[in-house]
JSON list of C-alpha atoms in Angstrom, two decimals:
[
{"chain": "A", "resi": 1, "resn": "MET", "atom": "CA", "xyz": [136.17, 172.38, 112.77]},
{"chain": "A", "resi": 2, "resn": "LEU", "atom": "CA", "xyz": [134.72, 171.19, 116.06]},
{"chain": "A", "resi": 3, "resn": "ALA", "atom": "CA", "xyz": [131.98, 169.20, 114.31]},
{"chain": "A", "resi": 4, "resn": "ILE", "atom": "CA", "xyz": [134.47, 167.47, 112.00]},
{"chain": "A", "resi": 5, "resn": "SER", "atom": "CA", "xyz": [136.79, 166.68, 114.92]},
{"chain": "A", "resi": 6, "resn": "ILE", "atom": "CA", "xyz": [133.96, 165.12, 116.92]},
{"chain": "A", "resi": 7, "resn": "ALA", "atom": "CA", "xyz": [132.75, 163.14, 113.90]},
{"chain": "A", "resi": 8, "resn": "SER", "atom": "CA", "xyz": [136.26, 161.90, 113.15]},
{"chain": "A", "resi": 9, "resn": "VAL", "atom": "CA", "xyz": [136.60, 160.49, 116.65]},
{"chain": "A", "resi": 10, "resn": "VAL", "atom": "CA", "xyz": [133.16, 158.88, 116.34]},
{"chain": "A", "resi": 11, "resn": "ASN", "atom": "CA", "xyz": [134.04, 157.47, 112.89]},
{"chain": "A", "resi": 12, "resn": "VAL", "atom": "CA", "xyz": [137.35, 155.91, 113.93]},
{"chain": "A", "resi": 13, "resn": "SER", "atom": "CA", "xyz": [135.92, 154.54, 117.19]},
{"chain": "A", "resi": 14, "resn": "LEU", "atom": "CA", "xyz": [132.93, 152.98, 115.46]},
{"chain": "A", "resi": 15, "resn": "LYS", "atom": "CA", "xyz": [135.10, 151.47, 112.74]},
{"chain": "A", "resi": 16, "resn": "PHE", "atom": "CA", "xyz": [137.22, 149.73, 115.35]},
{"chain": "A", "resi": 17, "resn": "LEU", "atom": "CA", "xyz": [134.04, 148.29, 116.86]},
{"chain": "A", "resi": 18, "resn": "LEU", "atom": "CA", "xyz": [132.01, 147.54, 113.73]},
{"chain": "A", "resi": 19, "resn": "ILE", "atom": "CA", "xyz": [134.48, 146.41, 111.05]},
{"chain": "A", "resi": 20, "resn": "PRO", "atom": "CA", "xyz": [135.58, 143.20, 112.81]},
{"chain": "A", "resi": 21, "resn": "ALA", "atom": "CA", "xyz": [131.97, 142.09, 113.19]},
{"chain": "A", "resi": 22, "resn": "PHE", "atom": "CA", "xyz": [130.32, 143.46, 110.05]},
{"chain": "A", "resi": 23, "resn": "LYS", "atom": "CA", "xyz": [133.16, 143.99, 107.53]},
{"chain": "A", "resi": 24, "resn": "GLU", "atom": "CA", "xyz": [132.21, 146.47, 104.74]},
{"chain": "A", "resi": 25, "resn": "ALA", "atom": "CA", "xyz": [128.73, 147.05, 106.18]},
{"chain": "A", "resi": 26, "resn": "GLY", "atom": "CA", "xyz": [130.33, 148.05, 109.50]},
{"chain": "A", "resi": 27, "resn": "ALA", "atom": "CA", "xyz": [132.58, 150.56, 107.77]},
{"chain": "A", "resi": 28, "resn": "ALA", "atom": "CA", "xyz": [129.64, 151.99, 105.86]},
{"chain": "A", "resi": 29, "resn": "LEU", "atom": "CA", "xyz": [127.51, 152.25, 109.01]},
{"chain": "A", "resi": 30, "resn": "ALA", "atom": "CA", "xyz": [130.33, 153.95, 110.92]},
{"chain": "A", "resi": 31, "resn": "THR", "atom": "CA", "xyz": [130.72, 156.50, 108.13]},
{"chain": "A", "resi": 32, "resn": "LEU", "atom": "CA", "xyz": [126.97, 157.06, 107.97]},
{"chain": "A", "resi": 33, "resn": "LEU", "atom": "CA", "xyz": [126.76, 157.67, 111.71]},
{"chain": "A", "resi": 34, "resn": "ALA", "atom": "CA", "xyz": [129.78, 159.99, 111.62]},
{"chain": "A", "resi": 35, "resn": "ASP", "atom": "CA", "xyz": [128.13, 162.00, 108.83]},
{"chain": "A", "resi": 36, "resn": "LEU", "atom": "CA", "xyz": [124.97, 162.20, 110.92]},
{"chain": "A", "resi": 37, "resn": "VAL", "atom": "CA", "xyz": [127.07, 163.52, 113.82]},
{"chain": "A", "resi": 38, "resn": "ILE", "atom": "CA", "xyz": [128.53, 166.19, 111.50]},
{"chain": "A", "resi": 39, "resn": "CYS", "atom": "CA", "xyz": [125.04, 167.17, 110.34]},
{"chain": "A", "resi": 40, "resn": "LEU", "atom": "CA", "xyz": [123.64, 167.47, 113.84]},
{"chain": "A", "resi": 41, "resn": "ALA", "atom": "CA", "xyz": [126.72, 169.14, 115.30]},
{"chain": "A", "resi": 42, "resn": "CYS", "atom": "CA", "xyz": [126.80, 171.76, 112.52]},
{"chain": "A", "resi": 43, "resn": "TYR", "atom": "CA", "xyz": [123.09, 172.39, 112.99]},
{"chain": "A", "resi": 44, "resn": "PHE", "atom": "CA", "xyz": [123.34, 172.96, 116.73]},
{"chain": "A", "resi": 45, "resn": "LEU", "atom": "CA", "xyz": [126.63, 174.87, 116.60]},
{"chain": "A", "resi": 46, "resn": "ALA", "atom": "CA", "xyz": [125.39, 177.19, 113.88]},
{"chain": "A", "resi": 47, "resn": "LYS", "atom": "CA", "xyz": [121.87, 177.57, 115.27]},
{"chain": "A", "resi": 48, "resn": "LYS", "atom": "CA", "xyz": [123.02, 180.31, 117.64]},
{"chain": "A", "resi": 49, "resn": "SER", "atom": "CA", "xyz": [124.40, 182.62, 114.97]},
{"chain": "A", "resi": 50, "resn": "ALA", "atom": "CA", "xyz": [122.55, 181.82, 111.74]},
{"chain": "A", "resi": 51, "resn": "ARG", "atom": "CA", "xyz": [118.98, 182.84, 111.08]},
{"chain": "A", "resi": 52, "resn": "LEU", "atom": "CA", "xyz": [118.43, 180.79, 107.92]},
{"chain": "A", "resi": 53, "resn": "LEU", "atom": "CA", "xyz": [118.69, 177.34, 109.42]},
{"chain": "A", "resi": 54, "resn": "PRO", "atom": "CA", "xyz": [115.83, 174.91, 108.99]},
{"chain": "A", "resi": 55, "resn": "SER", "atom": "CA", "xyz": [113.57, 174.37, 111.96]},
{"chain": "A", "resi": 56, "resn": "GLY", "atom": "CA", "xyz": [113.94, 171.30, 114.09]},
{"chain": "A", "resi": 57, "resn": "LYS", "atom": "CA", "xyz": [110.71, 169.97, 112.54]},
{"chain": "A", "resi": 58, "resn": "LYS", "atom": "CA", "xyz": [112.16, 170.20, 109.01]},
{"chain": "A", "resi": 59, "resn": "LEU", "atom": "CA", "xyz": [115.37, 168.54, 110.12]},
{"chain": "A", "resi": 60, "resn": "ALA", "atom": "CA", "xyz": [113.43, 165.81, 111.92]},
{"chain": "A", "resi": 61, "resn": "SER", "atom": "CA", "xyz": [111.22, 165.14, 108.88]},
{"chain": "A", "resi": 62, "resn": "SER", "atom": "CA", "xyz": [114.29, 164.79, 106.64]},
{"chain": "A", "resi": 63, "resn": "LEU", "atom": "CA", "xyz": [116.04, 162.50, 109.11]},
{"chain": "A", "resi": 64, "resn": "LEU", "atom": "CA", "xyz": [112.92, 160.36, 109.52]},
{"chain": "A", "resi": 65, "resn": "GLY", "atom": "CA", "xyz": [112.64, 160.14, 105.74]},
{"chain": "A", "resi": 66, "resn": "CYS", "atom": "CA", "xyz": [116.27, 159.04, 105.52]},
{"chain": "A", "resi": 67, "resn": "LEU", "atom": "CA", "xyz": [115.69, 156.41, 108.19]},
{"chain": "A", "resi": 68, "resn": "TYR", "atom": "CA", "xyz": [112.75, 155.11, 106.15]},
{"chain": "A", "resi": 69, "resn": "VAL", "atom": "CA", "xyz": [114.92, 154.89, 103.02]},
{"chain": "A", "resi": 70, "resn": "TYR", "atom": "CA", "xyz": [117.60, 153.01, 104.98]},
{"chain": "A", "resi": 71, "resn": "LEU", "atom": "CA", "xyz": [115.06, 150.50, 106.30]},
{"chain": "A", "resi": 72, "resn": "VAL", "atom": "CA", "xyz": [113.59, 149.96, 102.82]},
{"chain": "A", "resi": 73, "resn": "CYS", "atom": "CA", "xyz": [117.09, 149.35, 101.43]},
{"chain": "A", "resi": 74, "resn": "GLN", "atom": "CA", "xyz": [117.81, 146.84, 104.19]},
{"chain": "A", "resi": 75, "resn": "ALA", "atom": "CA", "xyz": [114.53, 145.06, 103.42]},
{"chain": "A", "resi": 76, "resn": "ALA", "atom": "CA", "xyz": [115.47, 144.97, 99.73]},
{"chain": "A", "resi": 77, "resn": "LEU", "atom": "CA", "xyz": [118.84, 143.45, 100.56]},
{"chain": "A", "resi": 78, "resn": "ALA", "atom": "CA", "xyz": [117.19, 140.86, 102.80]},
{"chain": "A", "resi": 79, "resn": "LYS", "atom": "CA", "xyz": [115.05, 139.67, 99.89]},
{"chain": "A", "resi": 80, "resn": "GLY", "atom": "CA", "xyz": [118.18, 138.19, 98.31]},
{"chain": "A", "resi": 81, "resn": "LEU", "atom": "CA", "xyz": [117.43, 139.50, 94.82]},
{"chain": "A", "resi": 82, "resn": "GLY", "atom": "CA", "xyz": [120.09, 140.25, 92.26]},
{"chain": "A", "resi": 83, "resn": "PRO", "atom": "CA", "xyz": [121.75, 143.69, 92.27]},
{"chain": "A", "resi": 84, "resn": "GLY", "atom": "CA", "xyz": [119.50, 145.22, 89.61]},
{"chain": "A", "resi": 85, "resn": "ALA", "atom": "CA", "xyz": [116.29, 143.89, 91.13]},
{"chain": "A", "resi": 86, "resn": "THR", "atom": "CA", "xyz": [117.39, 145.04, 94.60]},
{"chain": "A", "resi": 87, "resn": "VAL", "atom": "CA", "xyz": [117.97, 148.60, 93.40]},
{"chain": "A", "resi": 88, "resn": "PHE", "atom": "CA", "xyz": [114.67, 148.60, 91.49]},
{"chain": "A", "resi": 89, "resn": "TRP", "atom": "CA", "xyz": [112.69, 147.24, 94.47]},
{"chain": "A", "resi": 90, "resn": "ALA", "atom": "CA", "xyz": [114.33, 149.69, 96.90]},
{"chain": "A", "resi": 91, "resn": "ALA", "atom": "CA", "xyz": [113.74, 152.67, 94.60]},
{"chain": "A", "resi": 92, "resn": "LEU", "atom": "CA", "xyz": [110.16, 151.62, 93.95]},
{"chain": "A", "resi": 93, "resn": "TRP", "atom": "CA", "xyz": [109.35, 151.83, 97.66]},
{"chain": "A", "resi": 94, "resn": "ALA", "atom": "CA", "xyz": [111.90, 154.30, 99.03]},
{"chain": "A", "resi": 95, "resn": "ILE", "atom": "CA", "xyz": [111.43, 157.27, 96.69]},
{"chain": "A", "resi": 96, "resn": "PRO", "atom": "CA", "xyz": [107.65, 157.72, 96.99]},
{"chain": "A", "resi": 97, "resn": "GLY", "atom": "CA", "xyz": [107.73, 156.82, 100.69]},
{"chain": "A", "resi": 98, "resn": "TYR", "atom": "CA", "xyz": [110.34, 159.49, 101.41]},
{"chain": "A", "resi": 99, "resn": "PHE", "atom": "CA", "xyz": [108.19, 162.18, 99.79]},
{"chain": "A", "resi": 100, "resn": "VAL", "atom": "CA", "xyz": [105.06, 160.95, 101.58]},
{"chain": "A", "resi": 101, "resn": "ILE", "atom": "CA", "xyz": [106.87, 161.27, 104.92]},
{"chain": "A", "resi": 102, "resn": "LEU", "atom": "CA", "xyz": [108.02, 164.81, 104.06]},
{"chain": "A", "resi": 103, "resn": "TYR", "atom": "CA", "xyz": [104.50, 165.73, 103.00]},
{"chain": "A", "resi": 104, "resn": "LEU", "atom": "CA", "xyz": [102.80, 164.24, 106.06]},
{"chain": "A", "resi": 105, "resn": "LEU", "atom": "CA", "xyz": [105.23, 165.97, 108.40]},
{"chain": "A", "resi": 106, "resn": "GLY", "atom": "CA", "xyz": [104.67, 169.30, 106.65]},
{"chain": "A", "resi": 107, "resn": "ASN", "atom": "CA", "xyz": [108.10, 169.84, 105.13]},
{"chain": "A", "resi": 108, "resn": "ARG", "atom": "CA", "xyz": [107.77, 173.39, 103.76]},
{"chain": "A", "resi": 109, "resn": "VAL", "atom": "CA", "xyz": [110.14, 172.90, 100.81]},
{"chain": "A", "resi": 110, "resn": "LEU", "atom": "CA", "xyz": [108.05, 170.01, 99.50]},
{"chain": "A", "resi": 111, "resn": "LEU", "atom": "CA", "xyz": [104.80, 171.87, 100.06]},
{"chain": "A", "resi": 112, "resn": "GLU", "atom": "CA", "xyz": [106.13, 174.96, 98.20]},
{"chain": "A", "resi": 113, "resn": "PHE", "atom": "CA", "xyz": [107.23, 172.74, 95.32]},
{"chain": "A", "resi": 114, "resn": "LYS", "atom": "CA", "xyz": [103.74, 171.21, 95.20]},
{"chain": "A", "resi": 115, "resn": "ARG", "atom": "CA", "xyz": [102.11, 174.68, 95.12]},
{"chain": "A", "resi": 116, "resn": "GLY", "atom": "CA", "xyz": [104.44, 175.82, 92.33]},
{"chain": "A", "resi": 117, "resn": "SER", "atom": "CA", "xyz": [103.47, 172.98, 89.98]}
]
């Protein structure tokens, strides 16, 4: 409840700041950042009582991978291609790159999947 309350305040505040300047992209960015706040707040609030939470390294590798995907998608949009070509270009670079980042940072889930195949 605390995490959602904090994220709601962040979401509404950011929307007031970002929508006038960036329209739909500002709303999307505000929602993305609010969801990130929920993720991090839940992680740190639950870390004290739960023993099955991912390590900070796993969380960091996933967040870094997500940042990479975001940057690739922004680069795809900047190319000015049509919608289909933009999605294809972004997927072509984002999907393998995300898994490479997880692998290089030693994400255990990915490594266990690799061993199982």
